[in-house]
Amino acid sequence: MRVFGYARRRMFFLPLGLLSVIVLAFLLVNALPGNPAGVIAGPAASPAELAGIERRLGLDKPLWERFTDYVGALVRGDFGSSYYTDRPILSEILRFAPATLELVVLSLTIAAVLGVGLGVLGAYYKGRSADRTSRLVVTTFQSIPDFFLALLLIYLCFYLAGWAPAPVGRLGLMDEPPPTVTGALLIDALISGDMRTFRSAVAHSLLPVLTLGIYYSAYFARSTYASLVPALESKQVEFARACGLSERTVLAYAFRQARTPILTYGGILLAALLGGAAIIETIFSWGGFGEWAIDSILQLDIPAVQGFILAAGVGTLLVFTALDILVAVLDPRVRYD
Amino acid sequence: MTETLADPAKVAVVSPRKRRRARRLPLWVPAGVVVAMVTAAYTAPLPHDPRVPGAAPLAPPDGEHWMGTDKFGLDVFSRLVASAGVDIPLALSGMLISLVIGVLLGLVALHRGPWGERVVRALDVFQAFPLLILAIALVALMGNNIENVVAAIAIINIPRFVRLVRSEGLTIRESRYIEAAHAIGASGPRVMFRHVLPNMTGIILAQASLAVAHSIVVIASLSFLGIGINAADASWGAMIQTGAQNMTTGQWWVSVFPGLAIFLTVLCFNAISDALQDSFGRARQR
């Protein structure tokens, strides 16, 4: 039951982390050198226009007052509204998040399966040709920029082979989107029982999921390899072999020691990908959270950028907390202080 | 697979280090490739002007245009070579700044007392953000120019050095020679800079090389999105962006060659890091 105590203490830190995220979101926009109002207005703006923009963004007030206003609004659930479209930021975030979550969860699943497979292969056959091959593959995956990999896959699978549909979004241009329930297209299509849309959604998610899956599998492979090699050389594995257990069982025992670092990596990547899939989303016109963030940043839509930073920060915070607790549950060696 | 007793030679516990070391590239190979790329960018006579369109757009690679031309009629090869002189120095300078700041902060974080812990906690929050997005936001908000790209690269790389210096330093601090240095009355800063820091040079340099590899990708991502580097100046990310649409219509050469250039550069810096780690690791063991 020590785990519960640990979980409670870990949750206790959440408000503190939340406050830091809010402060960072605030400072990034308000305390950076350079005046965002000036950048929005452009070099040709008159002082009056500049003052107007500053007033609209609340930049004319002193820093401290701006901060209390910001926190006050957040407490009321008001994340502000977009500078350009006037849509409330919170509903924008909720509208774009499901698409990204769908992409990230699918990609991480592929990445974990592929990466753990490569890592186990390399670690088990350490020093032999399978290890060298696995290492070569992992190094290659790790050194290709993800957006370049996406374009390569588009060229190979769409243009040359014709296996995948054009990178036009989550569905084809002619497809009817299913009624929104969760916002995740695959699930919504299943709920409405529309198999044609479901197949189309699967086909359209193929390349982006594959891109991210391949790219991030390198991380899983490296952490699996790094933790499985010492595990396979440990005393208990030697003992298990001496007992005459089958190699499969021995590997399963060794893998138990390796699962915590792998899980940790999964959590870190999950958090990183909440916004980190942005370029891939842009290339495939995915219409997700990251793409929205990049568009907002490029337009200097200050309230939207702030909302994004806050949402990404909170998401990360929650993932990391859940991860710490999960690791404590799985690994009795973790110290609880 | 039902081996009852494992063949000890197969389990290979004896000298995995030796085997691995033998397979690695020696340092001068990847380092030479990088130096050659940068030197070529500044000194080599280019077959065409990388900024002046002078050929048919989207011509496939041939004897005249070795890597074809892009949609503006610019020579891909010339731009590719010229880009090495932009991307690599940017990544290196960003890394250097973060190295200096990060190592100093790391030494502060080593300090006993509340400040060390505070620095690490602050970094945790900072690292909770997707680094690429953070870089994009920094450059967009501070103003779209090359200096701010370097600043953003520096900022997002600082935490890795702080963490490294702190975690290495915590181990080194417990060693006998540090105790001895304190015993003969060496001052705190002297111990730090003369005894602790020199003993982690290798691992810091290895990390620095990884940081450059990462920065190359971040810079390419930024310029792919049209942030930071002026589109007229050649840069690998911008070149890939120029050809991105052509990938769906079959003109692969516009994007593929700069993509391979990034790939090669990242591979080189990763290999440099591995080689550094190996050689310093060996020195420490001896």
XYZ file of C-alpha atoms in Angstrom:
623
model
C 0.000 0.000 0.000
C 3.044 2.189 -0.022
C 2.266 2.798 -3.663
C -0.915 4.662 -2.755
C 0.958 6.892 -0.414
C 3.483 7.599 -3.120
C 0.719 8.290 -5.660
C -0.944 10.704 -3.266
C 2.288 12.538 -2.638
C 3.014 12.632 -6.357
C -0.443 14.116 -7.031
C 0.239 16.697 -4.374
C 2.901 18.149 -6.654
C 0.474 18.545 -9.548
C -0.811 22.007 -8.557
C 2.790 23.164 -8.189
C 3.691 21.874 -11.635
C 0.531 23.419 -13.031
C 1.509 26.793 -11.638
C 4.959 26.560 -13.237
C 3.384 25.712 -16.581
C 1.053 28.707 -16.317
C 3.964 30.978 -15.428
C 5.992 29.661 -18.366
C 3.080 30.063 -20.795
C 2.670 33.599 -19.543
C 6.335 34.544 -19.596
C 7.020 33.067 -23.025
C 4.557 35.509 -24.512
C 4.984 38.452 -22.184
C 8.619 38.590 -21.211
C 10.499 37.646 -24.379
C 12.703 40.283 -25.926
C 10.887 41.808 -28.874
C 7.355 43.118 -28.958
C 4.762 40.693 -30.340
C 2.418 43.588 -31.073
C 5.134 45.102 -33.258
C 5.583 41.825 -35.109
C 1.829 41.466 -35.688
C 1.450 45.045 -36.865
C 4.386 44.875 -39.236
C 7.013 47.523 -39.884
C 4.614 49.937 -41.617
C 2.165 50.284 -38.723
C 1.450 53.679 -37.224
C 1.912 54.199 -33.457
C -1.882 54.373 -33.072
C -2.358 50.982 -34.706
C 0.400 49.563 -32.554
C -1.243 50.909 -29.421
C -4.561 49.403 -30.553
C -3.044 45.948 -30.926
C -1.276 46.274 -27.596
C -4.543 47.196 -25.927
C -6.353 44.267 -27.530
C -3.705 41.834 -26.300
C -3.626 43.559 -22.932
C 0.055 44.402 -23.419
C -0.443 48.015 -22.323
C -0.961 47.006 -18.697
C 1.930 46.393 -16.282
C 3.334 42.850 -16.187
C 1.988 41.958 -12.750
C -1.565 43.050 -13.596
C -1.440 41.093 -16.828
C -0.440 37.992 -14.919
C -3.245 38.249 -12.347
C -5.740 38.907 -15.158
C -4.445 35.852 -16.990
C -4.617 33.539 -13.995
C -8.040 34.923 -13.036
C -9.409 34.185 -16.486
C -7.911 30.675 -16.412
C -9.593 29.954 -13.106
C -12.934 30.894 -14.688
C -12.159 28.454 -17.511
C -11.519 31.263 -19.965
C -8.448 30.532 -22.089
C -9.014 33.632 -24.190
C -10.017 33.643 -27.815
C -8.071 33.595 -31.043
C -6.738 36.949 -32.176
C -7.795 36.284 -35.755
C -10.892 34.071 -35.672
C -12.233 35.083 -32.246
C -13.030 31.432 -31.500
C -12.543 30.482 -27.842
C -9.183 28.739 -27.440
C -10.442 26.017 -25.143
C -12.974 24.718 -27.672
C -10.323 24.922 -30.413
C -8.012 22.756 -28.345
C -10.760 20.237 -27.653
C -11.653 20.212 -31.351
C -8.105 19.474 -32.550
C -6.852 17.224 -29.761
C -8.647 13.962 -30.701
C -7.048 13.816 -34.162
C -3.599 14.187 -32.633
C -4.277 11.675 -29.872
C -5.427 9.159 -32.460
C -2.266 9.693 -34.500
C 0.046 9.622 -31.487
C -1.434 6.503 -29.898
C -1.334 4.543 -33.158
C 2.203 5.706 -33.954
C 3.531 4.904 -30.515
C 2.030 1.434 -30.707
C 3.842 0.800 -33.990
C 7.008 2.387 -32.620
C 6.919 0.267 -29.465
C 6.332 -3.009 -31.304
C 8.958 -2.300 -33.948
C 11.461 -0.776 -31.535
C 11.181 -3.395 -28.813
C 11.468 -6.068 -31.499
C 14.648 -4.532 -32.877
C 16.070 -4.017 -29.413
C 15.359 -7.579 -28.286
C 16.831 -8.944 -31.493
C 20.019 -6.915 -31.044
C 20.383 -7.649 -27.332
C 19.704 -11.379 -27.609
C 22.132 -11.885 -30.475
C 24.621 -9.383 -29.111
C 27.826 -9.208 -31.111
C 26.477 -11.308 -33.942
C 25.189 -10.344 -37.337
C 21.585 -9.881 -36.163
C 22.877 -7.343 -33.633
C 24.838 -5.488 -36.308
C 21.825 -5.425 -38.632
C 19.541 -4.211 -35.888
C 22.039 -1.505 -34.953
C 22.343 -0.388 -38.557
C 18.562 -0.175 -38.937
C 18.174 1.751 -35.682
C 20.942 4.212 -36.577
C 19.303 4.800 -39.937
C 15.841 5.348 -38.446
C 17.286 7.714 -35.919
C 19.207 9.854 -38.372
C 16.454 10.481 -40.916
C 14.528 13.668 -40.091
C 10.878 12.659 -39.644
C 9.551 15.139 -42.180
C 11.961 13.836 -44.804
C 10.926 10.272 -44.023
C 7.294 11.341 -44.491
C 8.054 12.745 -47.948
C 10.047 9.653 -48.893
C 7.143 7.413 -47.882
C 4.729 9.614 -49.840
C 6.935 9.256 -52.911
C 7.399 5.501 -52.517
C 3.963 4.416 -51.290
C 1.717 6.969 -52.982
C 3.453 8.035 -56.188
C 5.402 4.909 -57.140
C 3.457 2.021 -55.631
C -0.002 3.542 -55.245
C -0.577 1.693 -51.962
C -1.478 4.757 -49.942
C -3.899 7.598 -50.708
C -2.716 11.158 -51.362
C -1.676 13.130 -48.251
C -4.849 15.222 -48.149
C -5.916 14.687 -44.540
C -7.646 12.115 -42.401
C -10.167 11.214 -45.096
C -10.321 11.447 -48.877
C -11.822 14.571 -50.412
C -14.979 12.671 -51.399
C -15.476 10.838 -48.094
C -18.288 11.766 -45.760
C -16.963 12.203 -42.208
C -18.933 10.196 -39.624
C -20.992 12.014 -36.973
C -18.626 13.326 -34.308
C -18.782 11.410 -31.044
C -15.220 11.195 -29.753
C -13.554 13.263 -32.461
C -11.254 10.355 -33.293
C -12.284 9.400 -36.816
C -11.491 5.702 -36.603
C -13.614 5.253 -33.496
C -16.421 7.463 -34.779
C -16.570 5.555 -38.046
C -16.801 2.293 -36.135
C -19.524 3.634 -33.862
C -21.629 4.737 -36.822
C -20.936 1.380 -38.479
C -19.712 3.074 -41.661
C -17.104 0.595 -42.893
C -16.289 2.496 -46.084
C -15.296 5.576 -44.115
C -13.450 3.412 -41.624
C -11.362 1.818 -44.385
C -10.645 5.212 -45.872
C -9.594 6.562 -42.477
C -7.285 3.581 -41.957
C -5.746 4.086 -45.402
C -5.189 7.794 -44.761
C -3.591 7.198 -41.391
C -1.221 4.596 -42.834
C 1.640 6.881 -43.915
C 1.668 9.366 -41.035
C 1.466 6.536 -38.500
C 4.200 4.630 -40.304
C 6.426 7.736 -40.453
C 6.181 8.471 -36.750
C 6.248 4.784 -35.886
C 9.506 4.196 -37.746
C 11.149 7.378 -36.518
C 10.332 6.851 -32.846
C 10.978 3.105 -32.882
C 14.679 4.000 -32.719
C 14.199 5.361 -29.193
C 12.397 2.225 -28.056
C 15.034 0.036 -29.674
C 17.897 1.861 -27.953
C 16.330 1.790 -24.513
C 15.285 -1.852 -24.902
C 18.797 -2.768 -25.985
C 20.446 -0.785 -23.217
C 18.366 -2.372 -20.467
C 18.058 -5.873 -21.887
C 21.795 -6.443 -22.393
C 22.694 -6.211 -18.697
C 19.481 -8.095 -17.849
C 20.537 -10.992 -20.093
C 23.940 -11.048 -18.436
C 22.522 -11.015 -14.912
C 22.737 -13.794 -12.347
C 19.058 -14.629 -12.379
C 19.129 -15.215 -16.125
C 22.152 -17.448 -15.714
C 20.283 -19.309 -13.007
C 17.136 -19.601 -15.118
C 19.228 -21.116 -17.907
C 20.898 -23.463 -15.438
C 17.455 -24.624 -14.340
C 16.863 -25.694 -17.906
C 14.082 -23.246 -18.660
C 13.351 -22.693 -22.315
C 15.040 -19.707 -23.956
C 11.633 -18.077 -24.408
C 10.986 -18.172 -20.676
C 14.500 -16.932 -19.956
C 13.999 -14.013 -22.333
C 10.652 -13.261 -20.709
C 12.356 -13.106 -17.298
C 15.057 -10.820 -18.609
C 12.452 -8.642 -20.250
C 10.717 -8.058 -16.925
C 13.799 -6.143 -15.843
C 13.755 -4.117 -19.014
C 10.117 -3.081 -19.055
C 10.367 -0.100 -16.723
C 12.821 1.877 -18.865
C 10.774 1.008 -21.949
C 7.609 2.232 -20.288
C 9.386 5.403 -19.199
C 10.481 6.049 -22.761
C 6.948 5.451 -23.982
C 5.625 8.051 -21.564
C 8.255 10.616 -22.473
C 7.587 10.115 -26.171
C 3.826 10.302 -25.646
C 4.257 13.664 -23.987
C 6.725 14.893 -26.587
C 4.492 13.829 -29.451
C 1.464 15.783 -28.202
C 3.001 18.744 -29.998
C 6.005 17.113 -31.586
C 4.028 15.507 -34.373
C 3.303 18.997 -35.704
C 5.392 18.834 -38.873
C 4.033 15.416 -39.801
C 0.512 16.706 -39.200
C 1.268 19.645 -41.481
C 2.638 17.442 -44.263
C -0.380 15.146 -44.195
C -2.891 17.984 -43.592
C -3.932 16.016 -40.521
C -5.832 18.872 -38.910
C -4.516 18.108 -35.430
C -3.343 19.950 -32.381
C 0.244 20.394 -33.552
C -0.729 21.703 -36.955
C -3.061 24.182 -35.295
C -0.199 25.228 -33.012
C 2.205 25.827 -35.885
C -0.404 27.804 -37.814
C -1.113 29.897 -34.731
C 2.569 30.482 -34.082
C 3.258 31.507 -37.665
C 0.337 33.929 -37.558
C 1.502 35.142 -34.148
C -1.919 34.414 -32.730
C -0.721 35.137 -29.197
C -3.715 33.824 -27.195
C -3.694 30.612 -29.244
C 0.059 30.127 -28.716
C -0.440 30.639 -25.018
C -3.302 28.156 -24.988
C -1.193 25.627 -26.844
C 1.744 25.946 -24.458
C -0.601 25.563 -21.522
C -2.376 22.533 -22.982
C 0.865 20.820 -24.015
C 2.397 21.547 -20.621
C -0.598 20.221 -18.704
C -0.764 17.151 -20.932
C 2.907 16.466 -20.306
C 2.516 16.997 -16.599
C -0.351 14.503 -16.409
C 1.484 11.933 -18.522
C 4.642 12.213 -16.409
C 2.707 11.908 -13.150
C 0.787 8.880 -14.386
C 4.077 7.434 -15.612
C 5.826 7.846 -12.259
C 2.957 6.145 -10.466
C 2.761 3.349 -13.019
C 6.500 2.714 -12.751
C 6.211 2.592 -8.969
C 3.428 0.016 -9.293
C 5.383 -2.125 -11.752
C 8.800 -1.882 -10.223
C 9.075 -2.652 -6.508
C 12.682 -1.428 -6.518
C 11.614 2.190 -6.991
C 12.210 4.214 -3.879
C 9.194 6.061 -2.616
C 10.843 9.150 -1.195
C 14.774 -23.132 -28.882
C 15.195 -25.523 -26.032
C 18.862 -25.302 -25.187
C 19.238 -26.666 -21.703
C 22.598 -25.135 -21.002
C 23.706 -21.980 -22.691
C 27.055 -22.068 -24.417
C 29.067 -19.478 -22.477
C 30.767 -18.235 -25.616
C 27.368 -17.543 -27.102
C 26.224 -15.431 -24.190
C 29.269 -13.267 -24.777
C 29.785 -11.712 -21.377
C 33.517 -11.587 -21.694
C 34.443 -8.606 -23.812
C 31.514 -6.960 -25.518
C 33.408 -3.667 -25.369
C 36.225 -4.911 -27.499
C 33.953 -6.222 -30.191
C 31.937 -3.051 -30.358
C 34.973 -0.852 -30.440
C 36.425 -2.693 -33.369
C 33.286 -2.062 -35.419
C 33.093 1.653 -34.802
C 34.380 4.216 -37.239
C 37.544 6.005 -36.142
C 36.939 9.634 -35.233
C 38.649 11.139 -38.255
C 36.240 9.620 -40.795
C 33.010 11.394 -39.778
C 34.937 14.482 -38.637
C 36.668 14.614 -42.012
C 33.342 14.387 -43.853
C 31.910 17.297 -41.863
C 35.006 19.453 -42.333
C 35.004 18.644 -46.044
C 31.349 19.652 -46.357
C 31.826 22.997 -44.646
C 35.056 23.722 -46.528
C 33.400 22.895 -49.820
C 30.499 25.207 -48.996
C 32.846 28.159 -48.619
C 35.607 27.470 -51.113
C 34.535 25.042 -53.807
C 33.646 26.576 -57.172
C 29.956 25.804 -57.689
C 28.775 24.759 -61.154
C 25.837 27.180 -60.956
C 24.832 30.188 -58.892
C 22.752 28.792 -55.993
C 20.568 31.920 -55.914
C 20.029 32.693 -59.589
C 17.526 30.575 -61.511
C 18.999 29.918 -64.908
C 17.663 26.594 -66.087
C 14.459 24.827 -66.986
C 12.430 24.152 -63.824
C 12.208 20.578 -62.517
C 14.822 19.184 -64.882
C 15.886 15.696 -63.770
C 19.526 15.038 -62.840
C 21.865 14.990 -65.850
C 25.416 15.965 -66.804
C 24.657 19.672 -66.602
C 22.629 19.662 -63.377
C 24.022 16.794 -61.330
C 21.076 16.718 -58.977
C 18.494 18.298 -61.277
C 16.746 21.629 -60.757
C 13.869 22.684 -58.539
C 10.597 24.346 -59.501
C 12.289 27.747 -59.744
C 14.984 26.434 -62.055
C 17.675 26.586 -59.334
C 20.470 24.019 -59.462
C 19.917 21.537 -56.618
C 23.575 20.498 -56.333
C 24.890 24.044 -55.966
C 22.257 24.898 -53.387
C 22.985 21.698 -51.511
C 26.681 22.490 -51.226
C 26.039 26.117 -50.286
C 23.546 25.042 -47.588
C 26.234 23.139 -45.699
C 27.840 26.525 -45.036
C 24.615 27.768 -43.420
C 23.179 24.805 -41.551
C 26.306 23.338 -39.967
C 27.788 26.611 -38.607
C 24.358 27.584 -37.233
C 24.044 24.277 -35.405
C 27.627 24.495 -34.128
C 27.273 28.023 -32.806
C 23.936 27.270 -31.140
C 25.522 24.237 -29.508
C 28.574 26.217 -28.327
C 26.410 28.782 -26.555
C 24.310 26.108 -24.875
C 27.484 24.212 -23.964
C 28.971 27.166 -22.086
C 25.732 28.147 -20.339
C 24.684 24.562 -19.715
C 28.014 23.495 -18.187
C 28.108 26.542 -15.924
C 24.510 25.952 -14.817
C 25.324 22.297 -14.317
C 28.176 23.207 -11.977
C 25.784 25.473 -10.086
C 23.319 22.592 -9.894
C 26.094 20.489 -8.349
C 26.262 22.879 -5.475
C 25.062 21.454 -2.222
C 22.027 23.235 -0.889
C 18.670 24.298 -2.241
C 19.907 25.964 -5.450
C 21.111 22.770 -7.070
C 17.735 21.139 -6.649
C 15.965 24.298 -7.866
C 17.899 24.434 -11.122
C 16.964 20.821 -11.865
C 13.286 21.341 -11.008
C 13.148 24.426 -13.234
C 14.581 22.377 -16.091
C 11.962 19.678 -15.582
C 9.203 22.163 -16.288
C 11.104 23.568 -19.230
C 11.617 20.135 -20.706
C 7.940 19.344 -20.397
C 7.409 21.060 -23.748
C 7.932 19.637 -27.173
C 11.333 21.137 -27.965
C 10.672 21.706 -31.638
C 7.497 23.665 -30.912
C 9.359 25.616 -28.259
C 12.036 26.510 -30.813
C 9.397 27.537 -33.343
C 7.595 29.662 -30.780
C 10.826 31.317 -29.621
C 11.901 32.263 -33.125
C 8.429 33.399 -34.173
C 7.911 35.544 -31.081
C 11.421 37.010 -30.885
C 11.526 37.826 -34.564
C 12.209 35.805 -37.632
C 15.968 35.945 -38.208
C 19.080 33.834 -38.062
C 20.355 35.211 -34.726
C 17.132 34.084 -33.087
C 17.465 30.640 -34.640
C 20.860 30.323 -32.946
C 19.348 31.604 -29.709
C 16.511 29.077 -29.894
C 18.928 26.234 -30.634
C 21.032 27.323 -27.682
C 18.055 27.508 -25.343
C 16.582 24.118 -26.188
C 19.971 22.415 -25.805
C 20.927 23.888 -22.434
C 19.047 21.328 -20.295
C 20.927 18.337 -21.708
C 24.286 19.808 -20.620
C 23.023 20.806 -17.195
C 21.691 17.314 -16.580
C 24.838 15.658 -17.849
C 27.224 17.812 -15.818
C 25.123 17.358 -12.710
C 24.781 13.613 -12.960
C 28.449 13.074 -13.863
C 29.578 15.558 -11.258
C 27.627 13.848 -8.498
C 29.692 10.721 -9.143
C 33.039 12.443 -9.596
C 32.507 14.501 -6.458
C 32.637 11.342 -4.368
C 36.028 10.226 -5.684
C 39.256 10.187 -3.721
C 41.116 12.822 -5.705
C 38.382 15.366 -5.072
C 38.611 14.633 -1.382
C 42.383 15.006 -1.669
C 42.064 18.324 -3.488
C 39.780 19.624 -0.750
C 42.193 18.287 1.862
C 45.136 20.285 0.535
C 42.951 23.370 0.755
C 41.936 23.950 -2.840
C 39.067 26.431 -3.163
C 35.593 25.342 -4.338
C 35.873 26.915 -7.808
C 39.396 25.520 -8.216
C 38.179 22.003 -7.456
C 35.319 22.457 -9.915
C 37.342 23.767 -12.836
C 40.644 21.945 -12.281
C 39.426 18.584 -11.053
C 35.737 17.938 -11.638
C 35.303 19.530 -15.070
C 38.394 18.047 -16.804
C 37.228 14.584 -15.819
C 34.029 14.915 -17.770
C 35.410 16.569 -20.882
C 34.993 13.470 -22.994
C 31.402 12.820 -22.139
C 30.532 16.506 -22.526
C 32.108 16.568 -25.992
C 30.221 13.419 -26.936
C 26.986 15.029 -25.772
C 27.898 18.207 -27.672
C 28.201 16.234 -30.872
C 24.777 14.687 -30.288
C 23.432 18.178 -29.652
C 24.758 19.307 -33.033
C 23.085 16.355 -34.738
C 19.806 17.226 -33.036
C 20.222 20.912 -33.879
C 20.779 20.151 -37.554
C 17.369 18.465 -37.604
C 15.716 21.298 -35.655
C 17.190 23.926 -37.984
C 16.052 21.907 -40.986
C 12.578 21.594 -39.458
C 12.433 25.331 -38.831
C 13.472 26.244 -42.336
C 11.165 23.535 -43.689
C 8.341 25.491 -42.069
C 9.753 28.719 -43.484
C 10.928 30.038 -40.125
C 14.213 31.703 -39.384
C 16.278 31.418 -42.500
C 15.524 33.659 -45.437
C 14.122 31.463 -48.210
C 16.539 32.941 -50.776
C 19.506 31.695 -48.737
C 19.998 28.046 -49.338
C 19.308 25.721 -46.446
C 18.528 22.015 -46.494
C 15.166 22.275 -44.777
C 13.969 24.992 -47.145
C 15.171 22.955 -50.126
C 13.119 19.975 -48.950
C 10.122 22.280 -48.544
C 10.577 23.552 -52.110
C 10.347 20.013 -53.404
C 7.717 18.708 -50.972
C 4.839 19.091 -53.424
C 6.894 17.502 -56.201
C 7.154 14.276 -54.220
C 3.485 13.540 -55.001
C 4.072 14.149 -58.692
C 7.312 12.228 -59.100
C 10.131 14.815 -59.147
C 11.950 13.211 -56.247
C 15.358 14.834 -56.735
C 14.405 18.264 -55.387
C 13.760 16.961 -51.860
C 15.664 13.697 -51.727
C 19.194 15.072 -52.167
C 18.975 17.697 -49.398
C 17.255 15.079 -47.245
C 20.185 12.744 -47.771
C 22.571 15.593 -46.953
C 20.855 16.068 -43.573
C 20.890 12.320 -43.035
C 24.626 12.117 -43.771
C 25.430 15.075 -41.506
C 23.387 13.692 -38.623
C 25.020 10.284 -39.071
C 28.461 11.920 -38.962
C 27.796 13.822 -35.748
C 26.297 10.705 -34.163
C 29.406 8.751 -35.182
C 31.676 11.495 -33.823
C 29.819 11.256 -30.531
C 30.223 7.469 -30.419
C 33.914 7.678 -31.254
C 34.524 10.347 -28.595
C 32.691 8.353 -25.982
C 34.692 5.270 -26.861
C 38.096 6.923 -26.801
C 37.479 8.792 -23.563
C 35.842 5.754 -22.003
C 38.960 3.773 -22.816
C 41.237 6.434 -21.417
C 39.290 6.452 -18.190
C 39.432 2.703 -17.818
C 43.174 2.554 -18.261
